[in-house]
Amino acid sequence: MAPGSSVGSDAFALLALLVISLLVLLLLRHFLPLRTTPAYLLTPVFLALALPVSIVLLVPIDLASSSGTDDEASRGIWLPQKVVLIAWRIAYWLTFALTWVILPVLGEYTDSGFRTPKDRLLYSLRSNARYQLIVLGCGAAGLAYVFYENGFQSTSVKSLVMALAYFWGLSLAIYLMGHGLVAVPRRLFRNASVSGRLKMIQAQAPKMHEKMTDAIAELDEMEAQVFELRRRKNGISRDHQEWIEDLAETSSLPESRANAAPAIRTSGTTVPAVATDRYLAELTRKLDRARHKRVRFIDAWDRLTREAADAQAVLDASASKQLDFGKASPHASPLERITVLTPYTRYVLYAKVVPVIRLTLGATFALASTCIIWSELIKYVAPKLSIITYTVIHHRNSERGEIGFAGQVIASLWIFYMCAAALASFEDVKVWGNRALVRRNTFFESACWYAGQIAKLTVPLAYNFLTFLPLDIRSKTTFYQFLGRLIHLTPLGKGFEYFFQFFILVPVCATLFNLYGRVKNVLGFGILEDDDEGNPSGFGTGGWREGRDLIARELNGTSGLGLSSRPNHGRSPLASGHSSPTGNGGRRSQLPPISINSPNAPTLAIPPASDTGASRRQAERLSAATQAAEEEDENVFQGFAHRVRNTFESVERPDWLNELGKRPRWMGGVDGNGEGSGRADSGRGMGRWFGGRPSDGRVRL
């Protein structure tokens, strides 16, 4: 390669684009059925994922192209300035169009419920017009301010559009990233303990089970409403009858059951006298959402029970040192079906190696989060103290900062971790409605929304990483000349970016000190999904004991929903044909009554199942092994108080102390006073400070 030639860098960039495209296709295949997904939807979603990933590589290439080393061997991957500028223009404006125009229109188009493409498009345009009018109103106010500050210039409109999109995306990105910087390492630390992870899974089970039953009941009501429309003959045109027949054919509720369940039909929305296009479109939209909602929570429940069974198997293998997860799930990946490890090596891997890896990754990510937060806070106050600067910029013999191949790799890792921390928060924050990612069954509207959010967050986070570097380094980059210069065009933009660096402390402190839980206790509602144990007391309140028995029933085949005991002719609840681990779907029904006499009652006896003996033994082990974890309900102070109380109650009093504490007859005392007979009275003296009760049986409030 001749000196100054970028042939090697060009080949690397093309190869990187090819690898990124392949990885994005595999990701789409995991969440979407590629064969049935229309091309008009698959192409924008693919671009909305591929372009942000390419930006993660484009920023280090831009840094090396503008501040590279003089040595060709260590300069890294670089491209000519014109090529970098064209790449930024393509990546930014395509991402901008996908985020604000194409994906929102496609999302509403797929969620409209109408049959013809014209009606779907009109509905989508009407739905997005309200949001776009609000955006245009804010843009008009901002444009007046820009004209007032800089006069009527050709770059004023462009700078306003890019600055508003940047600040809006950065506000959301910083909040989500701040939450993820704390939540990701903490989740790894918690999952390092197998018993603790099992208990957290059991704590999530009651709420997940309730959501699943509600989703199944909601779908039953909607399908019963469709069958009610199907029976009606008056007030329905021929086109509407065909529409209703199509809805009934795709329904999974048997018609015989719909006939035998009038209570279900009358519990939902009343059927109007005349069916209109708008009513049928709304019914179709609600029916599609209900189906995907059921698929979402059934898939989540199946995944939760599998994780609980795997964690239980690891705990059970501690004595024999032989770990066997049993038969693979019907929809397991080919890698999960390959059994290369022996039972002993599998036990060593999951019981010893995996926890150490999680602890190591948790410590590494915690250190990386600390560096990002520190660099964010002091990037304008003391930029020379930024830790990220020293990891990316290499100072060699020259006085200027130099970025080589090692700095490019480290910069890519920093940007990737920042984006991953922001995206990991989507699972915790519960303000996205019914949107979720489901394996091979993701709703098309949810796929458009998630792709748009990924595209919206990547550009602000990439430029925010660039602000960690010194001004003389970032001002030379093409990204700064393309975006950063326009952001700093007005004093408002400079001031916003200067004071906005401290905003990251809000989500970090809220997550670190559990301010979300305190807000929920005060206001009655929360922002994040509860990932901790809600109530350690027992049943009826979402405690982990209730979750333990719900999971045991599911694995043992005695679930009240029928997910494990439905006849074989029933169809799988998963839309793409994947069966649950238990092999059936089920409907909502009343759970068997559960009663416990005391908070520390032993494990419930699981009724015998008609399934195989292996699953019954697995469920019994699942209930028995978690009984020992009941001692972990007490915190440090409660445990200390109970031990001190037991110590005082179990001490035998000497005779001279009994005589010393006896009151004379004239003070009301009697012979044979039983106050000091054998044990310290828990209602007197030191005993009452540690939860003791009066000896006469009264309860102290």
XYZ file of C-alpha atoms in Angstrom:
701
model
C 0.000 0.000 0.000
C 1.467 3.342 -1.010
C 2.005 6.022 1.664
C -1.070 8.118 2.196
C -3.353 5.622 0.493
C -6.609 4.568 2.167
C -7.139 1.343 0.226
C -6.818 -0.801 3.337
C -9.179 1.449 5.283
C -11.676 1.374 2.413
C -11.642 -2.415 2.392
C -12.102 -2.499 6.163
C -15.028 -0.059 5.976
C -16.765 -2.125 3.287
C -16.195 -5.332 5.246
C -17.532 -3.653 8.398
C -20.685 -2.580 6.562
C -21.183 -6.129 5.334
C -20.782 -7.571 8.834
C -23.140 -4.956 10.276
C -25.771 -5.804 7.673
C -25.475 -9.503 8.442
C -25.780 -8.945 12.194
C -28.808 -6.708 11.741
C -30.482 -9.337 9.574
C -29.888 -11.961 12.262
C -31.344 -9.596 14.850
C -34.420 -9.006 12.721
C -34.802 -12.727 12.179
C -34.821 -13.215 15.953
C -37.697 -10.797 16.537
C -39.600 -10.769 13.229
C -40.777 -13.491 10.836
C -38.798 -12.442 7.768
C -40.842 -14.456 5.295
C -44.172 -12.900 6.253
C -42.949 -9.379 7.021
C -43.687 -7.056 4.065
C -40.712 -5.451 2.334
C -42.055 -1.914 2.800
C -41.742 -2.468 6.560
C -38.611 -4.623 6.687
C -36.444 -2.212 4.678
C -36.950 0.907 6.871
C -36.528 -1.115 10.054
C -33.317 -2.607 8.672
C -31.949 0.843 7.811
C -33.005 2.251 11.181
C -30.854 -0.402 12.880
C -27.924 -0.585 10.455
C -27.298 3.167 10.274
C -26.943 3.703 14.050
C -24.546 0.771 14.313
C -22.483 2.212 11.472
C -22.344 5.546 13.341
C -20.644 3.753 16.226
C -17.823 2.941 13.806
C -17.978 6.207 11.880
C -17.083 8.387 14.893
C -13.699 6.646 15.527
C -12.948 6.743 11.802
C -13.695 10.473 11.801
C -11.377 10.976 14.802
C -8.505 9.099 13.163
C -9.055 10.909 9.871
C -8.759 14.336 11.509
C -6.341 13.652 14.405
C -4.503 10.549 13.308
C -0.921 9.659 14.076
C 1.938 10.435 11.746
C 2.959 6.785 11.668
C 1.057 4.901 8.971
C 1.402 1.599 10.824
C -0.436 2.855 13.926
C -2.749 5.410 12.344
C -5.695 3.068 12.262
C -8.695 3.178 9.953
C -9.043 6.522 8.186
C -10.857 7.889 5.150
C -10.571 11.099 3.102
C -12.427 14.109 4.466
C -14.865 14.224 1.546
C -15.781 10.568 1.998
C -16.342 11.092 5.726
C -18.542 14.133 5.039
C -20.659 12.211 2.522
C -20.970 9.339 4.967
C -22.162 11.697 7.725
C -24.701 13.333 5.446
C -26.143 9.996 4.339
C -26.210 8.519 7.841
C -27.624 11.615 9.555
C -30.336 12.643 7.110
C -31.510 9.075 6.487
C -31.704 8.529 10.234
C -33.532 11.851 10.619
C -36.112 10.945 7.953
C -36.634 7.468 9.393
C -37.024 8.772 12.935
C -39.404 11.664 12.367
C -41.344 10.756 9.207
C -41.076 7.245 7.750
C -41.229 4.982 10.816
C -44.047 6.899 12.596
C -46.167 6.768 9.437
C -45.440 3.060 8.934
C -46.195 2.294 12.573
C -49.644 3.867 12.405
C -50.175 2.323 8.958
C -49.703 -1.204 10.279
C -51.789 -0.443 13.384
C -54.699 1.257 11.616
C -57.023 -1.755 11.404
C -58.422 -0.826 7.988
C -58.393 -3.256 5.094
C -57.442 -1.125 2.066
C -54.037 0.565 1.739
C -55.702 3.915 1.004
C -57.674 3.906 4.250
C -54.601 2.814 6.187
C -52.497 5.606 4.739
C -55.144 8.256 5.422
C -55.521 7.057 9.007
C -51.749 7.112 9.487
C -51.407 10.619 8.090
C -54.241 11.906 10.263
C -52.730 10.310 13.379
C -49.271 11.738 12.726
C -50.553 15.145 11.682
C -51.347 16.101 15.274
C -47.848 15.302 16.453
C -46.225 16.998 13.467
C -48.283 20.148 14.023
C -47.018 20.335 17.603
C -43.444 19.896 16.368
C -43.934 22.577 13.704
C -45.334 24.942 16.321
C -42.260 24.520 18.505
C -40.070 24.865 15.417
C -41.735 28.151 14.450
C -41.019 29.614 17.899
C -37.421 28.406 17.707
C -37.019 29.781 14.201
C -38.104 33.235 15.363
C -35.442 33.095 18.082
C -32.744 32.005 15.629
C -33.651 34.803 13.217
C -33.509 37.273 16.086
C -30.035 36.136 17.149
C -28.342 35.553 13.777
C -30.514 37.342 11.275
C -31.936 35.856 8.090
C -29.258 33.399 7.021
C -29.418 30.325 4.833
C -28.168 28.067 7.602
C -30.715 29.242 10.197
C -33.454 26.749 9.288
C -30.998 23.886 8.961
C -29.348 24.673 12.288
C -32.730 24.949 14.006
C -33.917 21.569 12.727
C -30.692 19.806 13.674
C -30.429 21.516 17.070
C -34.030 20.760 18.098
C -33.701 17.123 17.030
C -30.398 16.863 18.889
C -31.619 18.377 22.157
C -34.822 16.344 22.196
C -32.966 13.114 21.479
C -30.217 13.988 23.961
C -32.724 14.619 26.774
C -34.220 11.164 26.363
C -30.836 9.532 25.754
C -29.177 11.011 28.848
C -32.075 9.970 31.064
C -32.115 6.397 29.757
C -28.327 6.144 29.756
C -28.093 7.434 33.333
C -30.544 4.775 34.453
C -28.754 2.046 32.507
C -25.307 2.994 33.827
C -26.509 1.995 37.296
C -29.005 -0.737 36.426
C -26.763 -2.829 34.144
C -23.905 -3.433 36.653
C -26.362 -3.928 39.516
C -28.299 -6.513 37.519
C -25.096 -8.437 36.852
C -24.168 -8.382 40.534
C -27.610 -9.646 41.535
C -27.663 -12.405 38.931
C -24.246 -13.656 40.055
C -25.902 -15.479 42.958
C -27.962 -18.415 41.707
C -30.203 -18.509 44.780
C -30.692 -14.745 44.704
C -31.505 -14.861 41.013
C -34.057 -17.616 41.626
C -35.698 -15.544 44.341
C -35.902 -12.485 42.069
C -37.505 -14.613 39.356
C -40.051 -15.897 41.854
C -40.777 -12.344 42.996
C -41.603 -11.372 39.399
C -43.838 -14.393 38.835
C -47.109 -13.188 40.499
C -47.236 -9.936 38.561
C -46.297 -11.660 35.301
C -48.905 -14.358 35.899
C -51.562 -11.742 36.558
C -50.691 -9.852 33.380
C -50.868 -13.072 31.391
C -54.304 -13.991 32.747
C -55.600 -10.491 32.067
C -54.257 -10.597 28.503
C -55.908 -13.970 27.873
C -59.214 -12.732 29.285
C -59.053 -9.551 27.221
C -58.519 -11.535 24.025
C -61.419 -13.847 24.910
C -63.739 -10.875 25.272
C -62.650 -9.368 21.972
C -63.053 -12.661 20.101
C -66.439 -13.241 21.697
C -67.473 -9.831 20.394
C -66.399 -10.885 16.893
C -68.572 -14.031 17.099
C -71.478 -11.907 18.275
C -71.090 -9.737 15.178
C -70.846 -12.847 13.052
C -74.297 -14.033 14.201
C -75.922 -10.707 13.402
C -77.630 -10.481 10.028
C -79.282 -7.060 10.107
C -77.482 -3.767 9.765
C -74.342 -5.285 8.168
C -73.420 -4.924 4.523
C -71.794 -7.609 2.401
C -68.351 -6.023 2.611
C -68.626 -5.795 6.364
C -69.727 -9.429 6.558
C -66.595 -10.486 4.677
C -64.537 -8.344 7.028
C -66.127 -9.998 10.073
C -65.655 -13.468 8.561
C -61.948 -12.759 8.119
C -61.687 -11.728 11.759
C -63.557 -14.828 12.907
C -61.369 -17.158 10.842
C -58.209 -15.809 12.440
C -59.703 -16.150 15.920
C -58.393 -18.839 18.246
C -61.540 -18.976 20.399
C -63.667 -22.031 19.450
C -67.169 -21.166 18.340
C -68.613 -23.781 20.678
C -67.003 -22.031 23.598
C -68.262 -18.657 22.407
C -71.804 -20.092 22.340
C -71.426 -21.504 25.823
C -70.058 -18.304 27.359
C -72.704 -15.570 27.183
C -71.178 -13.909 30.245
C -67.995 -13.272 28.306
C -69.905 -11.749 25.417
C -71.834 -9.370 27.588
C -68.878 -8.341 29.735
C -67.121 -6.463 26.927
C -68.142 -3.533 24.812
C -71.704 -3.622 23.517
C -72.118 -4.313 19.826
C -73.628 -1.316 17.968
C -76.806 -1.597 15.931
C -75.019 -0.617 12.696
C -71.433 -1.670 11.969
C -69.380 1.045 10.277
C -65.894 1.044 8.795
C -64.519 3.014 11.725
C -66.020 0.601 14.245
C -64.699 -2.486 12.470
C -61.263 -0.874 12.064
C -61.188 -0.088 15.784
C -62.275 -3.648 16.575
C -59.590 -5.051 14.270
C -56.957 -2.836 15.860
C -57.945 -3.843 19.391
C -58.088 -7.509 18.390
C -54.574 -7.410 16.883
C -53.217 -5.653 19.954
C -54.901 -8.153 22.265
C -53.429 -11.081 20.326
C -49.922 -9.707 20.455
C -50.368 -8.789 24.089
C -51.293 -12.366 24.904
C -48.355 -13.679 22.895
C -46.061 -11.231 24.677
C -47.001 -12.250 28.210
C -47.241 -15.969 27.451
C -43.733 -15.804 25.988
C -42.521 -13.857 29.034
C -44.139 -16.371 31.395
C -42.621 -19.320 29.521
C -39.204 -17.682 29.621
C -39.579 -16.967 33.337
C -40.497 -20.552 34.173
C -37.569 -21.859 32.117
C -35.155 -19.558 33.923
C -36.552 -20.665 37.283
C -36.235 -24.333 36.337
C -32.641 -23.838 35.145
C -31.657 -21.976 38.314
C -33.311 -24.686 40.386
C -31.405 -27.378 38.500
C -28.109 -25.629 39.265
C -28.974 -25.509 42.983
C -30.013 -29.165 43.037
C -26.754 -30.237 41.402
C -24.628 -28.831 44.235
C -24.592 -32.208 45.984
C -24.073 -34.570 43.060
C -21.977 -32.168 40.921
C -23.919 -33.442 37.908
C -26.030 -30.881 36.046
C -28.587 -31.811 33.417
C -31.179 -29.331 32.171
C -33.222 -32.066 30.557
C -34.713 -31.945 27.083
C -34.271 -28.695 25.195
C -37.223 -26.404 24.574
C -39.093 -26.931 21.272
C -38.094 -23.446 20.086
C -34.542 -23.504 21.430
C -31.728 -22.347 19.202
C -29.456 -24.899 17.496
C -26.614 -23.943 19.849
C -28.770 -24.710 22.889
C -29.602 -28.161 21.513
C -25.963 -29.152 21.128
C -24.781 -31.101 24.174
C -21.003 -30.906 24.106
C -20.389 -30.562 27.831
C -20.567 -33.440 30.262
C -22.855 -33.115 33.315
C -19.871 -32.320 35.555
C -18.338 -29.689 33.267
C -21.792 -28.186 32.781
C -22.166 -27.873 36.544
C -18.749 -26.253 36.869
C -19.626 -23.826 34.080
C -23.019 -22.681 35.427
C -22.300 -22.922 39.157
C -18.717 -21.639 39.283
C -17.600 -19.979 36.051
C -20.735 -18.048 35.054
C -21.133 -16.313 38.467
C -17.480 -15.231 38.356
C -17.938 -13.906 34.827
C -21.003 -11.930 35.909
C -19.176 -10.459 38.886
C -16.223 -9.530 36.685
C -18.446 -7.932 34.064
C -20.424 -6.141 36.764
C -17.259 -4.672 38.262
C -15.981 -3.696 34.799
C -19.246 -2.035 33.813
C -19.492 -0.285 37.174
C -16.029 1.173 36.634
C -16.949 2.192 33.089
C -20.168 3.823 34.333
C -18.200 5.790 36.912
C -15.799 7.017 34.231
C -18.663 8.103 31.946
C -20.487 9.948 34.723
C -17.276 11.652 35.855
C -16.386 12.669 32.300
C -19.899 13.971 31.725
C -19.763 16.191 34.796
C -16.337 17.764 34.214
C -16.181 17.892 30.404
C -16.615 21.690 30.368
C -15.350 22.524 33.859
C -12.060 20.600 33.724
C -11.767 18.722 30.399
C -8.184 17.665 31.109
C -9.416 15.514 34.012
C -11.690 13.438 31.778
C -10.807 9.765 32.065
C -12.231 8.964 28.627
C -9.855 11.501 27.093
C -6.798 9.648 28.390
C -8.094 6.290 27.140
C -8.797 7.535 23.594
C -6.128 10.171 22.864
C -2.515 9.021 22.723
C 0.221 11.585 23.262
C 3.363 10.546 21.540
C 6.355 12.673 20.624
C 4.222 15.434 19.119
C 2.487 18.057 21.242
C -0.952 17.562 19.690
C -3.264 14.744 20.620
C -3.089 11.695 18.400
C -5.631 8.922 17.965
C -4.415 5.609 16.621
C -5.999 2.232 16.066
C -6.058 1.404 19.780
C -7.820 4.697 20.494
C -10.376 3.920 17.802
C -11.167 0.540 19.326
C -11.532 2.055 22.800
C -13.725 4.875 21.445
C -16.006 2.336 19.746
C -16.323 0.411 23.000
C -17.215 3.578 24.925
C -19.923 4.582 22.437
C -21.269 1.044 22.272
C -21.557 0.823 26.057
C -23.300 4.202 26.271
C -25.852 3.129 23.642
C -26.306 -0.300 25.249
C -26.940 1.280 28.668
C -29.605 3.536 27.154
C -31.282 0.705 25.259
C -31.228 -1.580 28.315
C -33.460 0.912 30.122
C -36.333 0.292 27.684
C -37.076 -2.940 29.534
C -37.393 -1.158 32.880
C -39.275 2.010 31.965
C -42.989 1.217 31.616
C -44.265 4.294 29.771
C -44.221 2.710 26.313
C -47.715 1.212 26.439
C -48.185 -2.260 24.998
C -44.963 -2.212 22.981
C -42.513 -5.048 23.502
C -40.047 -7.221 21.611
C -41.161 -10.838 21.334
C -39.189 -13.620 19.747
C -40.455 -14.106 16.156
C -43.751 -12.434 17.098
C -43.003 -8.750 17.539
C -45.916 -6.523 16.597
C -45.139 -4.507 13.458
C -45.995 -1.226 15.166
C -43.676 -2.136 18.063
C -40.871 -2.986 15.636
C -41.216 0.422 13.952
C -41.279 2.197 17.297
C -38.211 0.438 18.719
C -36.267 0.971 15.496
C -37.165 4.658 15.561
C -36.026 5.034 19.178
C -32.693 3.353 18.444
C -32.133 5.682 15.499
C -33.214 8.691 17.571
C -30.810 7.996 20.475
C -27.632 7.010 18.640
C -26.731 10.348 16.998
C -27.084 12.426 20.212
C -25.103 9.877 22.218
C -22.368 9.752 19.571
C -21.951 13.527 19.587
C -22.203 13.579 23.387
C -19.213 11.215 23.444
C -17.378 13.626 21.176
C -17.845 16.393 23.765
C -15.773 14.362 26.240
C -12.695 15.116 24.139
C -10.803 18.447 24.199
C -12.060 21.229 21.967
C -8.961 21.256 19.766
C -9.555 17.572 18.961
C -13.317 17.552 18.354
C -13.328 20.829 16.424
C -11.213 19.182 13.700
C -13.667 16.357 13.126
C -16.161 16.363 10.288
C -18.938 15.478 12.722
C -18.362 18.724 14.631
C -18.302 20.805 11.469
C -21.479 19.075 10.298
C -23.517 19.087 13.552
C -21.675 20.640 16.494
C -21.054 23.999 14.824
C -24.770 24.427 14.152
C -25.691 23.479 17.724
C -23.419 26.234 19.077
C -24.795 28.789 16.639
C -26.920 30.537 19.295
C -26.223 31.389 22.960
C -29.213 29.263 23.960
C -27.625 26.187 22.387
C -24.297 26.822 24.118
C -25.952 27.397 27.486
C -28.183 24.349 27.163
C -25.255 22.077 26.440
C -23.222 23.619 29.280
C -25.852 23.162 31.996
C -27.321 19.932 30.606
C -24.235 17.964 31.621
C -25.492 17.881 35.223
C -28.833 16.355 34.213
C -27.277 12.888 34.260
C -27.209 13.034 38.062
C -31.030 12.882 38.161
C -31.483 9.359 36.723
C -28.255 8.117 38.324
C -29.282 9.181 41.835
C -32.890 8.074 41.285
C -31.751 4.576 40.328
C -28.900 4.315 42.810
C -30.966 5.346 45.846
C -34.278 3.822 44.682
C -36.108 7.138 44.493
C -38.589 5.519 42.114
C -39.834 3.266 44.896
C -40.260 6.214 47.253
C -42.175 8.154 44.632
C -44.394 5.125 44.099
C -45.089 4.883 47.834
C -46.065 8.561 47.962
C -47.998 8.946 44.700
C -49.285 5.385 44.313
C -47.743 4.776 40.894
C -44.229 4.301 39.592
C -42.137 4.878 36.494
C -40.119 1.669 36.407
C -41.076 -1.957 36.445
C -40.606 -3.516 39.886
C -37.594 -5.777 39.683
C -37.277 -6.228 43.434
C -39.336 -8.282 45.798
C -42.531 -6.388 46.434
C -43.582 -8.063 49.688
C -41.710 -10.845 51.461
C -44.660 -11.772 53.641
C -46.363 -14.352 51.492
C -49.441 -14.905 49.360
C -51.931 -12.483 47.939
C -49.547 -9.531 47.754
C -47.157 -10.552 44.998
C -44.488 -12.027 47.260
C -41.823 -14.443 46.104
C -43.517 -17.323 47.948
C -46.595 -16.935 45.804
C -44.394 -16.827 42.725
C -42.586 -19.955 43.874
C -45.815 -21.926 44.025
C -47.132 -20.521 40.750
C -43.966 -21.663 39.002
C -44.146 -25.039 40.751
C -47.725 -25.507 39.571
C -46.754 -24.642 36.023
C -43.842 -27.078 35.992
C -45.882 -29.727 37.763
C -48.797 -29.481 35.321
C -51.417 -28.204 37.804
C -51.640 -24.581 36.697
C -55.123 -23.114 36.948
C -54.705 -21.547 33.515
C -54.340 -24.890 31.849
C -51.013 -23.989 30.297
C -49.697 -27.396 31.278
C -52.782 -29.555 31.078
C -54.613 -28.594 27.923
C -55.505 -31.321 25.445
C -53.069 -32.002 22.677
C -55.395 -30.771 19.950
C -55.160 -27.209 21.221
C -53.094 -24.809 19.228
C -50.008 -23.082 20.523
C -50.584 -19.599 21.913
C -47.549 -18.261 20.107
C -48.527 -16.636 16.853
C -45.771 -18.045 14.717
C -46.425 -21.630 15.701
C -43.932 -21.955 18.527
C -45.221 -23.935 21.415
C -44.652 -23.071 25.004
C -42.351 -25.254 27.115
C -45.391 -26.961 28.500
C -46.855 -27.437 25.084
C -50.169 -25.630 25.305
C -51.864 -22.297 25.595
C -54.798 -22.166 27.945
C -57.495 -19.760 29.034
C -58.253 -17.804 32.129
C -59.840 -19.618 35.032
C -59.973 -19.261 38.773
C -56.845 -20.436 40.556
C -57.238 -23.010 43.315
C -57.564 -21.452 46.771
C -54.304 -21.031 48.625
C -53.990 -20.659 52.368
C -51.046 -20.422 54.713
C -51.376 -20.410 58.495
C -48.193 -18.510 59.279
C -45.723 -16.301 57.407
C -43.036 -18.952 57.762
C -45.168 -21.881 56.752
C -43.460 -24.753 54.954
C -43.693 -25.320 51.231
C -47.137 -26.166 49.928
C -47.777 -29.723 48.898
C -48.036 -29.898 45.123
C -50.871 -32.139 43.927
C -49.828 -35.101 41.828
C -49.768 -34.384 38.129
C -50.541 -36.473 35.141
C -47.249 -35.484 33.550
C -44.016 -37.427 33.660
C -42.232 -38.171 36.923
C -39.224 -36.078 35.918
C -41.224 -32.850 35.718
C -42.927 -33.671 39.052
C -39.603 -34.203 40.772
C -38.274 -31.020 39.204
C -41.210 -29.041 40.562
C -40.822 -30.559 44.025
C -37.131 -29.663 44.046
C -38.049 -26.150 42.931
C -40.321 -25.708 45.961
C -38.083 -27.438 48.489
C -34.811 -25.716 47.665
C -36.271 -22.227 47.964
C -37.631 -22.915 51.441
C -34.179 -22.261 52.881
C -34.227 -18.780 51.376
C -37.018 -17.731 53.771
C -34.384 -16.839 56.315
C -33.160 -14.125 53.950
C -36.403 -12.127 54.393
C -35.071 -10.447 57.538
C -32.666 -7.607 57.113
C -29.591 -7.140 59.280
C -31.310 -5.131 62.008
C -34.307 -7.458 62.317
C -32.066 -10.479 62.540
C -29.917 -8.821 65.217
C -32.999 -7.843 67.249
C -34.416 -11.381 67.088
C -31.146 -12.901 68.227
C -30.841 -10.500 71.151
C -34.435 -11.175 72.177
C -33.864 -14.929 72.058
C -30.740 -14.500 74.165
C -32.566 -12.627 76.914
C -35.559 -14.981 76.860
C -33.437 -18.122 77.131
C -31.276 -16.980 80.097
C -32.078 -18.717 83.395
C -32.442 -16.350 86.348
C -30.525 -17.200 89.520
C -32.453 -17.588 92.782
C -31.038 -14.457 94.361
C -32.233 -12.436 91.377
C -35.713 -13.898 91.727
C -35.820 -12.921 95.417
C -34.485 -9.477 94.554
C -37.221 -8.798 92.087
C -40.066 -10.037 94.355
C -42.318 -7.291 95.718
C -43.342 -7.358 99.409
C -46.896 -8.254 100.393
C -47.761 -4.712 101.419
C -46.909 -3.492 97.877
C -49.254 -5.961 96.258
C -46.881 -8.866 95.913
C -47.899 -12.459 96.723
C -45.978 -15.550 97.673
C -44.977 -17.701 94.785
C -44.885 -14.797 92.420
C -44.469 -16.202 88.981
C -42.741 -13.229 87.500
C -39.366 -14.809 87.722
C -40.145 -18.429 87.139
C -37.508 -19.708 84.750
C -37.380 -17.189 81.847
C -37.051 -13.487 81.559
C -40.419 -11.874 81.084
C -40.520 -10.689 77.501
C -42.994 -7.954 78.398
C -40.799 -6.411 81.128
C -37.313 -4.971 81.295
C -35.013 -5.530 78.347
C -37.334 -7.979 76.628
C -39.843 -5.317 75.596
C -37.141 -3.446 73.643
C -36.773 -6.417 71.270
C -40.375 -7.183 70.344
C -41.497 -8.912 73.554
C -45.155 -9.135 74.593
C -46.791 -8.839 78.032
C -47.151 -12.124 79.893
C -50.928 -11.858 80.141
C -51.332 -12.236 76.398
C -52.183 -8.644 75.557
C -50.774 -7.240 72.346
C -48.756 -4.047 72.627
C -49.622 -1.643 69.778
